[in-house]
Coordinates of C-alpha atoms in Angstrom, one line a residue:
Chain T
M12 CA -1.3 -24.3 -2.7
R13 CA 1.4 -23.6 -0.2
S14 CA -0.7 -21.2 1.8
R15 CA -3.4 -23.7 2.4
M16 CA -1.0 -26.0 4.1
R17 CA -1.3 -24.1 7.4
K18 CA -3.9 -22.8 9.7
L19 CA -5.5 -19.8 8.0
E20 CA -7.1 -16.8 9.6
G21 CA -9.2 -14.5 7.5
H22 CA -7.7 -16.0 4.3
Y23 CA -9.5 -16.1 0.9
A24 CA -8.9 -19.8 0.7
E25 CA -9.6 -22.6 3.1
A26 CA -6.9 -24.9 4.6
Y27 CA -6.6 -28.4 3.2
T28 CA -8.1 -31.3 5.0
P29 CA -5.2 -33.7 5.4
G30 CA -5.9 -36.8 3.3
S31 CA -7.9 -35.0 0.6
P32 CA -6.3 -34.2 -2.8
I33 CA -4.6 -30.9 -3.1
V34 CA -6.4 -28.2 -5.2
G35 CA -4.7 -26.4 -8.0
L36 CA -5.3 -24.9 -11.4
G37 CA -5.3 -27.3 -14.4
V38 CA -6.7 -28.2 -17.8
A39 CA -9.2 -30.9 -18.1
R40 CA -11.6 -32.5 -20.5
V41 CA -15.3 -33.1 -19.6
L42 CA -16.1 -36.8 -19.6
E43 CA -19.6 -36.4 -18.2
S44 CA -21.7 -33.3 -17.3
N45 CA -25.0 -32.5 -15.7
N46 CA -24.3 -28.8 -16.1
P47 CA -25.8 -27.1 -19.2
K48 CA -22.7 -24.8 -19.5
F49 CA -20.3 -27.7 -20.0
N50 CA -20.8 -30.6 -22.4
K51 CA -19.1 -33.9 -22.8
G52 CA -15.8 -33.4 -24.7
D53 CA -15.4 -29.7 -23.7
L54 CA -12.0 -28.6 -22.6
L55 CA -11.8 -26.3 -19.7
W56 CA -9.3 -24.7 -17.3
G57 CA -9.6 -23.7 -13.7
L58 CA -9.7 -25.2 -10.3
T59 CA -9.0 -29.0 -10.4
R60 CA -7.4 -31.4 -8.0
W61 CA -4.2 -33.4 -7.9
E62 CA -5.9 -36.5 -9.3
E63 CA -6.5 -38.0 -12.8
Y64 CA -10.3 -37.9 -12.6
S65 CA -12.2 -35.3 -10.7
V66 CA -15.8 -34.8 -9.8
I67 CA -16.4 -31.1 -9.9
A68 CA -19.5 -29.8 -8.1
D69 CA -19.1 -26.1 -8.5
P70 CA -18.2 -25.0 -12.1
E71 CA -17.8 -21.3 -11.2
T72 CA -14.1 -20.8 -11.5
R73 CA -13.7 -22.8 -14.7
F74 CA -13.5 -21.4 -18.2
K75 CA -14.2 -23.2 -21.4
I76 CA -11.3 -23.5 -23.8
H77 CA -12.2 -22.3 -27.3
N78 CA -8.7 -21.9 -28.9
T79 CA -6.9 -25.2 -29.2
D80 CA -4.3 -24.2 -31.7
V81 CA -1.9 -23.4 -28.9
P82 CA -0.4 -25.9 -26.4
L83 CA -3.1 -26.8 -23.9
S84 CA -0.7 -26.3 -21.0
Y85 CA -0.8 -22.6 -21.9
Y86 CA -4.1 -22.5 -20.1
T87 CA -2.3 -23.2 -16.8
G88 CA -0.1 -20.2 -17.6
I89 CA 0.0 -17.5 -20.2
L90 CA -3.7 -18.1 -21.1
G91 CA -4.9 -18.9 -17.6
M92 CA -4.6 -17.6 -14.1
P93 CA -0.9 -16.5 -14.3
G94 CA -1.6 -14.6 -17.5
M95 CA -4.6 -12.9 -16.1
T96 CA -2.6 -12.1 -12.9
A97 CA 0.1 -10.4 -14.9
Y98 CA -2.4 -8.5 -17.0
A99 CA -4.6 -7.3 -14.1
G100 CA -1.6 -6.6 -11.9
F101 CA 0.2 -4.6 -14.4
F102 CA -2.5 -2.7 -16.2
E103 CA -5.2 -2.4 -13.4
I104 CA -3.1 -2.1 -10.3
C105 CA 0.1 -0.3 -11.5
S106 CA -1.6 2.2 -13.9
P107 CA 1.5 2.3 -16.1
K108 CA 2.6 5.2 -18.2
K109 CA 4.8 4.9 -21.3
G110 CA 8.5 5.4 -20.4
E111 CA 8.1 4.5 -16.7
R112 CA 10.7 2.4 -15.0
V113 CA 9.4 -1.1 -14.0
F114 CA 11.1 -3.6 -11.7
I115 CA 9.9 -7.2 -11.4
S116 CA 11.1 -9.8 -8.9
A117 CA 11.0 -13.5 -9.6
A118 CA 10.9 -12.2 -13.1
S119 CA 11.3 -15.5 -15.0
G120 CA 8.4 -17.1 -13.2
A121 CA 5.0 -17.8 -14.7
V122 CA 3.7 -14.3 -13.9
G123 CA 7.0 -12.2 -14.0
Q124 CA 8.0 -13.2 -17.5
L125 CA 4.6 -12.0 -18.8
V126 CA 4.5 -8.7 -16.8
G127 CA 8.0 -7.9 -18.2
Q128 CA 6.9 -8.5 -21.8
F129 CA 3.6 -6.6 -21.3
A130 CA 5.6 -3.7 -19.8
K131 CA 8.2 -3.7 -22.6
A132 CA 5.4 -3.8 -25.3
F133 CA 3.7 -0.9 -23.5
G134 CA 6.9 1.2 -23.7
C135 CA 8.4 0.9 -20.3
Y136 CA 12.0 0.4 -19.2
V137 CA 12.0 -3.1 -17.6
V138 CA 14.5 -4.8 -15.2
G139 CA 14.0 -8.2 -13.6
S140 CA 15.6 -10.2 -10.8
A141 CA 16.0 -13.9 -10.7
G142 CA 18.1 -16.5 -8.8
T143 CA 20.3 -18.2 -11.5
K144 CA 22.5 -17.1 -14.4
E145 CA 20.2 -19.2 -16.7
K146 CA 17.2 -17.3 -15.6
V147 CA 18.9 -13.9 -16.0
D148 CA 20.0 -14.9 -19.5
L149 CA 16.4 -15.8 -20.3
L150 CA 15.2 -12.4 -19.1
K151 CA 17.6 -10.5 -21.2
N152 CA 17.7 -12.7 -24.3
K153 CA 14.4 -14.4 -24.6
F154 CA 11.9 -12.1 -22.8
G155 CA 13.5 -8.8 -23.9
F156 CA 14.0 -7.2 -20.5
D157 CA 16.3 -4.2 -20.7
E158 CA 18.3 -5.5 -17.8
A159 CA 18.3 -8.4 -15.4
F160 CA 20.4 -9.4 -12.4
N161 CA 20.9 -12.4 -10.1
Y162 CA 19.8 -11.3 -6.7
K163 CA 21.8 -14.1 -5.1
E164 CA 25.0 -12.6 -6.3
E165 CA 24.3 -9.2 -4.9
Q166 CA 25.8 -8.3 -1.5
D167 CA 23.6 -5.2 -1.3
L168 CA 20.3 -5.2 -3.0
N169 CA 19.9 -1.5 -2.5
A170 CA 23.1 -0.9 -4.5
A171 CA 22.0 -3.3 -7.2
L172 CA 18.8 -1.5 -7.6
K173 CA 20.6 1.9 -7.7
R174 CA 22.8 0.5 -10.5
Y175 CA 19.8 -0.3 -12.7
F176 CA 17.6 2.5 -11.6
P177 CA 19.8 5.6 -11.0
D178 CA 16.6 7.7 -11.1
G179 CA 14.4 5.3 -9.1
I180 CA 11.6 2.8 -9.8
D181 CA 8.1 3.9 -10.8
I182 CA 6.5 0.5 -10.7
Y183 CA 7.4 -2.6 -8.7
F184 CA 5.7 -5.8 -9.4
E185 CA 6.2 -7.7 -6.1
N186 CA 6.5 -11.5 -6.2
V187 CA 8.9 -12.2 -3.4
G188 CA 8.8 -9.9 -0.3
G189 CA 11.4 -9.8 2.5
K190 CA 14.7 -8.0 2.0
M191 CA 14.0 -7.3 -1.7
L192 CA 10.9 -5.3 -0.8
D193 CA 12.8 -3.3 1.8
A194 CA 15.5 -2.5 -0.8
V195 CA 12.9 -1.5 -3.4
L196 CA 11.1 0.8 -1.0
L197 CA 14.3 2.8 -0.7
N198 CA 14.5 3.1 -4.4
M199 CA 11.0 4.0 -5.4
R200 CA 10.2 7.3 -7.1
V201 CA 7.7 9.8 -5.9
H202 CA 4.1 8.6 -6.6
G203 CA 5.4 5.1 -7.4
R204 CA 3.1 2.0 -7.3
I205 CA 3.8 -1.4 -5.9
A206 CA 1.5 -4.3 -7.0
V207 CA 1.8 -7.0 -4.4
C208 CA 1.2 -10.2 -6.2
G209 CA 3.2 -12.7 -4.1
L210 CA 5.7 -12.9 -1.3
I211 CA 7.2 -16.3 -2.1
S212 CA 10.4 -15.7 -0.1
Q213 CA 8.3 -15.7 3.0
Y214 CA 5.8 -18.5 2.7
N215 CA 8.0 -21.2 4.3
L216 CA 8.9 -19.0 7.2
E217 CA 7.3 -19.5 10.6
Q218 CA 6.9 -15.7 10.8
H219 CA 7.4 -13.4 7.9
E220 CA 10.5 -11.2 7.9
G221 CA 9.8 -7.7 9.1
I222 CA 9.6 -4.9 6.5
H223 CA 11.4 -1.8 7.9
N224 CA 11.2 0.8 5.3
L225 CA 7.4 1.5 5.1
F226 CA 8.2 5.2 5.9
C227 CA 9.1 5.5 2.2
L228 CA 5.3 5.0 1.5
I229 CA 4.9 8.5 3.1
T230 CA 8.0 10.3 1.9
K231 CA 7.5 9.2 -1.6
R232 CA 3.7 9.0 -1.6
I233 CA 3.7 5.4 -2.8
K234 CA 0.6 3.3 -3.4
M235 CA 1.1 -0.4 -2.4
E236 CA -1.8 -2.7 -3.3
G237 CA -2.4 -6.3 -3.0
F238 CA -4.6 -8.1 -5.5
L239 CA -6.0 -11.5 -6.4
V240 CA -6.8 -12.5 -9.9
F241 CA -10.3 -13.6 -8.9
D242 CA -11.4 -10.0 -8.9
Y243 CA -10.5 -9.5 -12.5
Y244 CA -11.8 -12.5 -14.4
H245 CA -14.5 -10.4 -16.0
L246 CA -11.5 -9.0 -18.1
Y247 CA -10.6 -12.5 -19.4
P248 CA -12.2 -12.1 -22.8
K249 CA -10.5 -8.7 -23.3
F250 CA -7.2 -10.3 -22.2
L251 CA -7.5 -13.2 -24.6
D252 CA -8.2 -10.8 -27.5
M253 CA -4.9 -9.1 -26.7
V254 CA -2.6 -12.0 -26.0
L255 CA -3.8 -14.8 -28.4
P256 CA -2.7 -12.9 -31.5
Q257 CA 0.6 -12.1 -29.8
I258 CA 1.2 -15.8 -29.2
K259 CA 0.3 -16.8 -32.7
E260 CA 2.5 -14.1 -34.2
G261 CA 5.4 -15.0 -32.0
K262 CA 5.5 -11.6 -30.4
I263 CA 5.5 -12.9 -26.9
A264 CA 7.8 -15.6 -25.5
Y265 CA 6.7 -18.1 -22.9
V266 CA 8.7 -20.6 -21.0
E267 CA 7.4 -23.6 -19.2
D268 CA 9.1 -26.2 -16.9
I269 CA 7.4 -29.5 -17.5
A270 CA 7.3 -32.2 -14.8
E271 CA 5.9 -35.5 -16.1
G272 CA 3.4 -37.4 -14.1
L273 CA 1.3 -36.7 -11.0
E274 CA 3.8 -38.6 -8.9
N275 CA 6.3 -35.7 -9.5
A276 CA 3.9 -33.0 -8.5
P277 CA 5.1 -32.8 -4.9
S278 CA 8.7 -32.3 -5.8
A279 CA 7.7 -29.8 -8.5
L280 CA 5.8 -27.7 -5.9
I281 CA 8.6 -27.9 -3.4
G282 CA 11.1 -26.8 -6.1
L283 CA 9.2 -23.5 -6.5
F284 CA 10.5 -22.3 -3.1
S285 CA 14.1 -22.8 -3.9
G286 CA 13.6 -21.5 -7.5
R287 CA 14.5 -24.8 -9.1
N288 CA 11.9 -24.4 -11.9
V289 CA 12.8 -22.3 -14.9
G290 CA 9.6 -20.6 -16.1
K291 CA 6.0 -21.7 -15.4
Q292 CA 6.0 -25.0 -13.5
V293 CA 3.6 -27.4 -15.2
V294 CA 2.8 -31.0 -14.2
V295 CA 1.6 -33.3 -16.9
V296 CA -1.1 -35.6 -15.6
A297 CA -2.2 -36.9 -19.0
R298 CA -1.7 -36.1 -22.6
E299 CA -4.3 -36.0 -25.4
Chain C
M13 CA 10.6 18.4 12.3
R14 CA 11.8 15.2 13.9
S15 CA 12.6 13.5 10.6
R16 CA 14.9 16.4 9.6
M17 CA 17.1 15.7 12.6
R18 CA 18.9 12.8 11.0
K19 CA 20.6 12.1 7.7
L20 CA 18.0 11.8 5.0
E21 CA 18.1 9.7 1.9
G22 CA 15.5 10.4 -0.8
H23 CA 13.4 12.4 1.6
Y24 CA 11.0 15.1 0.6
A25 CA 12.6 17.5 3.1
E26 CA 16.2 18.4 3.8
A27 CA 18.0 17.7 7.0
Y28 CA 18.6 20.7 9.4
T29 CA 21.9 22.4 9.5
P30 CA 22.9 22.3 13.1
G31 CA 22.9 25.9 14.5
S32 CA 20.1 27.1 12.2
P33 CA 16.6 27.6 13.5
I34 CA 14.2 24.7 13.2
V35 CA 11.6 25.0 10.5
G36 CA 7.9 24.4 11.3
L37 CA 4.5 25.5 10.5
G38 CA 3.2 28.7 12.1
V39 CA 1.1 31.8 11.9
A40 CA 2.8 35.1 11.3
R41 CA 2.0 38.8 10.5
V42 CA 3.9 40.5 7.6
L43 CA 5.9 43.4 8.9
E44 CA 7.6 44.2 5.6
S45 CA 7.2 42.8 2.1
N46 CA 8.8 43.1 -1.3
N47 CA 6.4 40.4 -2.6
P48 CA 3.2 41.7 -4.3
K49 CA 1.2 38.8 -3.0
F50 CA 1.8 39.7 0.6
N51 CA 1.3 43.2 2.1
K52 CA 2.4 44.7 5.4
G53 CA -0.1 43.7 8.0
D54 CA -1.3 40.6 6.3
L55 CA -1.7 37.4 8.4
L56 CA -0.4 34.2 6.9
W57 CA 0.2 30.6 7.8
G58 CA 2.8 28.2 6.5
L59 CA 6.5 27.4 6.8
T60 CA 8.1 29.6 9.4
R61 CA 11.0 29.1 11.8
W62 CA 11.4 28.8 15.5
E63 CA 12.2 32.5 15.9
E64 CA 10.3 35.6 16.7
Y65 CA 11.1 37.4 13.5
S66 CA 11.8 35.7 10.2
V67 CA 13.1 36.7 6.8
I68 CA 11.2 34.5 4.4
A69 CA 12.6 34.3 0.9
D70 CA 10.3 31.8 -0.7
P71 CA 6.6 32.6 -0.2
E72 CA 5.3 29.4 -1.9
T73 CA 4.0 27.3 0.9
R74 CA 2.4 30.2 2.8
F75 CA -1.3 31.0 2.7
K76 CA -2.9 34.3 3.4
I77 CA -5.4 34.3 6.3
H78 CA -8.7 35.9 5.4
N79 CA -11.0 34.7 8.3
T80 CA -9.9 36.1 11.6
D81 CA -13.1 35.4 13.6
V82 CA -11.6 32.1 14.8
P83 CA -8.5 31.7 17.0
L84 CA -5.4 32.4 14.9
S85 CA -3.8 29.2 16.4
Y86 CA -6.4 27.2 14.4
Y87 CA -4.3 28.0 11.3
T88 CA -1.6 25.7 12.8
G89 CA -4.2 23.0 13.1
I90 CA -7.8 22.5 12.0
L91 CA -7.5 25.3 9.4
G92 CA -3.9 24.6 8.4
M93 CA -1.7 21.7 7.5
P94 CA -3.2 19.1 10.0
G95 CA -6.7 20.0 8.9
M96 CA -5.8 19.6 5.2
T97 CA -4.0 16.4 6.0
A98 CA -7.1 14.9 7.7
Y99 CA -9.3 16.1 4.8
A100 CA -7.1 14.8 2.0
G101 CA -6.1 11.6 3.8
F102 CA -9.7 10.6 4.5
F103 CA -11.6 11.8 1.5
E104 CA -8.9 11.4 -1.3
I105 CA -6.9 8.5 -0.1
C106 CA -9.5 6.4 1.7
S107 CA -12.4 6.8 -0.7
P108 CA -14.9 6.3 2.1
K109 CA -18.4 5.0 1.7
K110 CA -21.2 5.6 4.2
G111 CA -21.5 2.9 6.8
E112 CA -17.9 1.8 6.5
R113 CA -15.9 0.9 9.6
V114 CA -13.0 3.3 10.3
F115 CA -10.1 2.9 12.7
I116 CA -7.8 5.8 13.6
S117 CA -4.6 5.5 15.7
A118 CA -3.2 8.5 17.7
A119 CA -6.8 9.6 17.3
S120 CA -6.8 12.5 19.7
G121 CA -3.9 14.2 17.9
A122 CA -4.1 17.2 15.6
V123 CA -5.0 15.1 12.6
G124 CA -6.7 12.1 14.2
Q125 CA -9.4 14.1 16.0
L126 CA -10.4 15.7 12.7
V127 CA -10.4 12.5 10.7
G128 CA -12.7 10.9 13.2
Q129 CA -15.1 13.8 13.1
F130 CA -15.1 14.0 9.3
A131 CA -15.7 10.2 9.2
K132 CA -18.6 10.4 11.7
A133 CA -20.2 13.3 9.9
F134 CA -19.9 11.3 6.7
G135 CA -21.8 8.4 8.2
C136 CA -19.1 5.9 9.2
Y137 CA -18.6 3.8 12.3
V138 CA -15.5 5.3 14.0
V139 CA -13.1 3.9 16.6
G140 CA -9.9 5.5 17.8
S141 CA -7.0 4.5 19.9
A142 CA -5.0 6.8 22.2
G143 CA -2.6 6.4 25.1
T144 CA -4.3 7.8 28.2
K145 CA -7.7 7.6 29.8
E146 CA -8.1 11.4 29.4
K147 CA -7.6 11.1 25.6
V148 CA -10.0 8.1 25.3
D149 CA -12.6 10.1 27.2
L150 CA -12.1 13.0 24.8
L151 CA -12.6 10.7 21.8
K152 CA -15.8 9.4 23.1
N153 CA -17.3 12.4 24.8
K154 CA -16.0 15.4 22.9
F155 CA -15.2 14.2 19.4
G156 CA -18.1 11.8 19.2
F157 CA -16.2 8.6 18.2
D158 CA -18.4 5.5 18.5
E159 CA -15.7 3.7 20.6
A160 CA -12.2 4.4 21.8
F161 CA -9.6 2.4 23.7
N162 CA -6.2 2.9 25.4
Y163 CA -3.7 0.9 23.5
K164 CA -1.3 0.9 26.5
E165 CA -3.9 -1.1 28.5
E166 CA -4.3 -3.8 25.9
Q167 CA -2.2 -7.0 26.2
D168 CA -3.2 -8.0 22.7
L169 CA -3.9 -5.4 20.1
N170 CA -5.4 -8.0 17.7
A171 CA -7.9 -9.0 20.3
A172 CA -8.7 -5.3 21.1
L173 CA -9.4 -4.6 17.4
K174 CA -11.6 -7.8 17.1
R175 CA -13.6 -6.5 20.1
Y176 CA -14.4 -3.2 18.3
F177 CA -14.5 -4.5 14.8
P178 CA -16.0 -8.0 14.9
D179 CA -16.6 -7.7 11.1
G180 CA -13.3 -6.1 10.4
I181 CA -12.0 -2.6 9.4
D182 CA -12.7 -1.0 6.1
I183 CA -10.5 2.0 6.5
Y184 CA -7.4 2.5 8.7
F185 CA -6.0 6.0 9.2
E186 CA -2.4 5.2 10.1
N187 CA -0.6 7.6 12.4
V188 CA 1.6 5.3 14.4
G189 CA 3.1 2.2 12.7
G190 CA 4.8 -0.7 14.4
K191 CA 2.8 -3.3 16.3
M192 CA -0.5 -1.4 15.8
L193 CA -0.1 -1.7 12.0
D194 CA 0.6 -5.4 12.2
A195 CA -2.5 -5.9 14.3
V196 CA -4.6 -3.8 12.0
L197 CA -3.5 -5.8 8.9
L198 CA -4.9 -8.9 10.5
N199 CA -8.2 -7.2 11.0
M200 CA -8.8 -5.5 7.7
R201 CA -11.7 -6.3 5.5
V202 CA -11.5 -7.3 1.9
H203 CA -10.8 -4.3 -0.3
G204 CA -9.9 -2.2 2.7
R205 CA -7.8 0.9 2.5
I206 CA -5.0 2.2 4.7
A207 CA -4.0 5.8 4.5
V208 CA -0.4 6.1 5.8
C209 CA -0.2 9.5 7.3
G210 CA 2.5 9.0 10.0
L211 CA 4.4 6.4 11.9
I212 CA 5.1 8.3 15.1
S213 CA 5.9 5.2 17.2
Q214 CA 8.9 4.6 14.9
Y215 CA 10.6 8.0 14.5
N216 CA 12.8 7.7 17.5
L217 CA 14.0 4.2 16.7
E218 CA 17.4 3.5 15.2
Q219 CA 15.7 1.1 12.8
H220 CA 11.9 0.9 12.3
E221 CA 10.2 -2.2 13.8
G222 CA 9.5 -4.8 11.2
I223 CA 6.0 -5.2 9.8
H224 CA 5.2 -8.9 9.4
N225 CA 1.7 -9.1 8.2
L226 CA 1.9 -7.6 4.7
F227 CA 0.6 -10.9 3.3
C228 CA -2.8 -9.5 4.3
L229 CA -2.4 -7.0 1.5
I230 CA -2.8 -9.8 -0.9
T231 CA -5.3 -12.1 0.8
K232 CA -7.6 -9.1 1.5
R233 CA -6.7 -7.0 -1.6
I234 CA -5.8 -4.0 0.5
K235 CA -4.6 -0.7 -0.8
M236 CA -2.1 1.0 1.4
E237 CA -1.1 4.5 0.4
G238 CA 1.3 7.0 1.8
F239 CA 0.5 10.7 1.2
L240 CA 1.8 14.2 2.0
V241 CA -0.4 17.2 2.3
F242 CA 1.7 19.2 -0.1
D243 CA 0.1 17.3 -3.0
Y244 CA -3.4 18.4 -2.0
Y245 CA -3.1 22.1 -1.2
H246 CA -5.1 23.0 -4.3
L247 CA -8.1 21.6 -2.4
Y248 CA -7.5 24.2 0.4
P249 CA -10.3 26.6 -0.7
K250 CA -12.8 23.7 -1.0
F251 CA -11.7 22.5 2.4
L252 CA -12.2 25.9 4.1
D253 CA -15.7 26.1 2.6
M254 CA -16.5 22.9 4.3
V255 CA -14.9 23.4 7.7
L256 CA -15.2 27.1 8.5
P257 CA -19.0 26.9 8.8
Q258 CA -18.7 23.7 10.9
I259 CA -16.4 25.5 13.3
K260 CA -18.6 28.6 13.6
E261 CA -21.7 26.5 14.1
G262 CA -20.0 24.5 16.8
K263 CA -20.4 21.3 14.8
I264 CA -16.8 20.3 15.0
A265 CA -14.7 20.1 18.2
Y266 CA -11.1 20.9 18.3
V267 CA -8.6 20.6 21.1
E268 CA -5.3 22.3 21.4
D269 CA -2.5 21.9 23.9
I270 CA -0.8 25.3 24.3
A271 CA 2.8 25.8 25.4
E272 CA 3.7 29.4 26.2
G273 CA 6.9 30.8 24.8
L274 CA 9.5 29.8 22.3
E275 CA 11.7 28.6 25.1
N276 CA 9.2 25.8 25.7
A277 CA 9.1 24.6 22.1
P278 CA 11.8 21.9 22.5
S279 CA 10.1 20.2 25.4
A280 CA 6.7 20.5 23.6
L281 CA 8.2 18.7 20.5
I282 CA 9.8 16.0 22.6
G283 CA 6.5 15.5 24.4
L284 CA 4.8 14.4 21.2
F285 CA 6.8 11.2 21.1
S286 CA 5.6 10.0 24.5
G287 CA 2.1 11.4 23.9
R288 CA 2.3 14.0 26.6
N289 CA 0.3 16.5 24.6
V290 CA -3.5 16.3 24.6
G291 CA -4.7 17.5 21.2
K292 CA -2.8 19.6 18.7
Q293 CA 0.4 20.9 20.3
V294 CA 0.8 24.6 19.7
V295 CA 3.6 26.9 20.9
V296 CA 2.7 30.5 21.4
V297 CA 5.6 32.7 20.3
A298 CA 3.7 36.0 20.4
R299 CA 0.1 37.1 20.9
E300 CA -1.7 39.9 19.1

C-alpha cells in the first residue's frame, strides 16, 4: 500500500490514482456475481479496496474461503497473503536445513511471527528482533523463539547479533533493510541465504539508506533473493494442509492488532512505520 | 591480493604479514618435491608467492599442467582461476537461458572477456562496459560482444543501460559494484540474476559506497549471489574439456597485458584499480 503512494518505475504494482480507494488485501462476502467461480454468499479473500462495498472486475487474485471454523480475519494474515509469504519465503527461498541458525527482523509482525514458528517447528535455532519490550516478550513467550532482542536498545547491532549468533547466521529473513541488513551481512555464515521480503525501515525515506557490506556476499558466498508471494500462490492448497491443523490443534500462535472501522485504517497503516502495531494489523470494516 | 592488505574480519583469506612475500596465483615448475603427487619437472598452477623460488608446504590448491601446447601464462587466466571463475559464475550462478540479455562490467578484464564469450557462444545478447575506447573496441571487435560502452563517458549510467537494454537485463555479471550496481538494479528484469564476482570500484575506499536500490530485489524477484571459485574447482576437468578445444580452434579470444619482471609487479597490481591494464594482467617472473 505504501509503495503505491509514490511514482513507480518498473514496479510490480501501479501507483494509486489520487481520489480512488486504496487497494489492500481483505476478506469479503459475495453479494452478487456474474462469475461462475464465485457464487452469492461465498466468502473470499484477496485484493479488495478500502470501502464497504466493492465491484470487483478481475477475480484472479481472490481465493474462496472453505474453512470457516477459524476467525475470518485469519485470511488477511496467517491463512492469507502473509502466511503464504512466510511459507514461501522460508521454505522456497531459504532452503532451510535442520539445526541452522535463523534470524528474523520485524519478527513479531504478520509475516515474522509465522516464519519464526515455521523455523522452530522445522528444527532451527531462531532469534528475532523487534522494537518494544512487549514485542520481545511475545517472541520469547508466545511464539517460542529461542532468543529475541529490542533493536532500539542496541547501540551496536553488529555486537547484538554476535551475542545471539556467536557462530554466525545461516538464514536471514529480511523485513526491514537499512542498518540491520548491513549488520547482518557482517554476521552471515558461509553459504548463508537472505530472503528479502520487505525493507520497511526504508519506505518512508526519500532515498533508501546505502548498504555498505555487500562484499560479504562474495567472501561468504551468500545468496540474497527478493521474492513476492504472487509467484507462489500455486502452493496455497499445500500450505493450508500444513497450517490449518496446526491452528486447530493450538500448535501455532498468531497475534493480531485489530483496529475497528474503516475510518481508523489510515492511522493503522501509518502506525506500521513506527511499529505501533503488535502483530498483524487488521482493520475491521464489517462483522458477520 | 588487495583485500589481504587490510584487517580482515570473517574473510575467506588471511591478511598479509608485513615483510612476507605477497601471495598470488602463478605458474611454476617443480624443482624438488617430497610430495608423491608432484614430481621434479612438473608444471603446475595455483597459489604461489611473489618470489622466484618458493617452498610450498600445502599442495592443495595447485593443479598439474598437462597441456603445454598453449602459452603457459594462460594458466594464470583463461585456463586457470579467472577462467574457472567465469565458467562457474556464468553457468552455475546465473543459470542462463538462450536468448537472455547479459550485462558484464569490467568486461575486458581477465574474467569479463571470458564471461562475454561464453555467453555469446551460449546464445545470449551480450553487452559490456569498460573504461577506455581501446577496451570498448576490444569488446566489440575482438571478443564479439553485441554492444559495449565506456562507462566514464556516460553522465547517467541508468540511461546508458536503458539504451542497450530497452527491455531490461536478465543476467548481470558484477565485477565493479558502486554506482554501476545501483544503476543495474533499476534495469533488471523480473526473475533476473546477479552473480557477484568482484567489486573492484570499492576495494580502495575506506568504506564501500552505499547501494540504494536493493528494493528492486523484491519488486523484480532478483537473485543476487556472491561466489568464490574455490567452491567450483571440482568442475575444472569439465571446464578444460570445453575450453581447450575452443582455444586451439581459435574460437575464443584472449587478451593479456604482460609486465616483465617481478620488480614491476607492484605497479601492475596498482594499475588494476585505475583500469590501466588491457586484458588479464600477467607478471612474467621467468621464462622457460
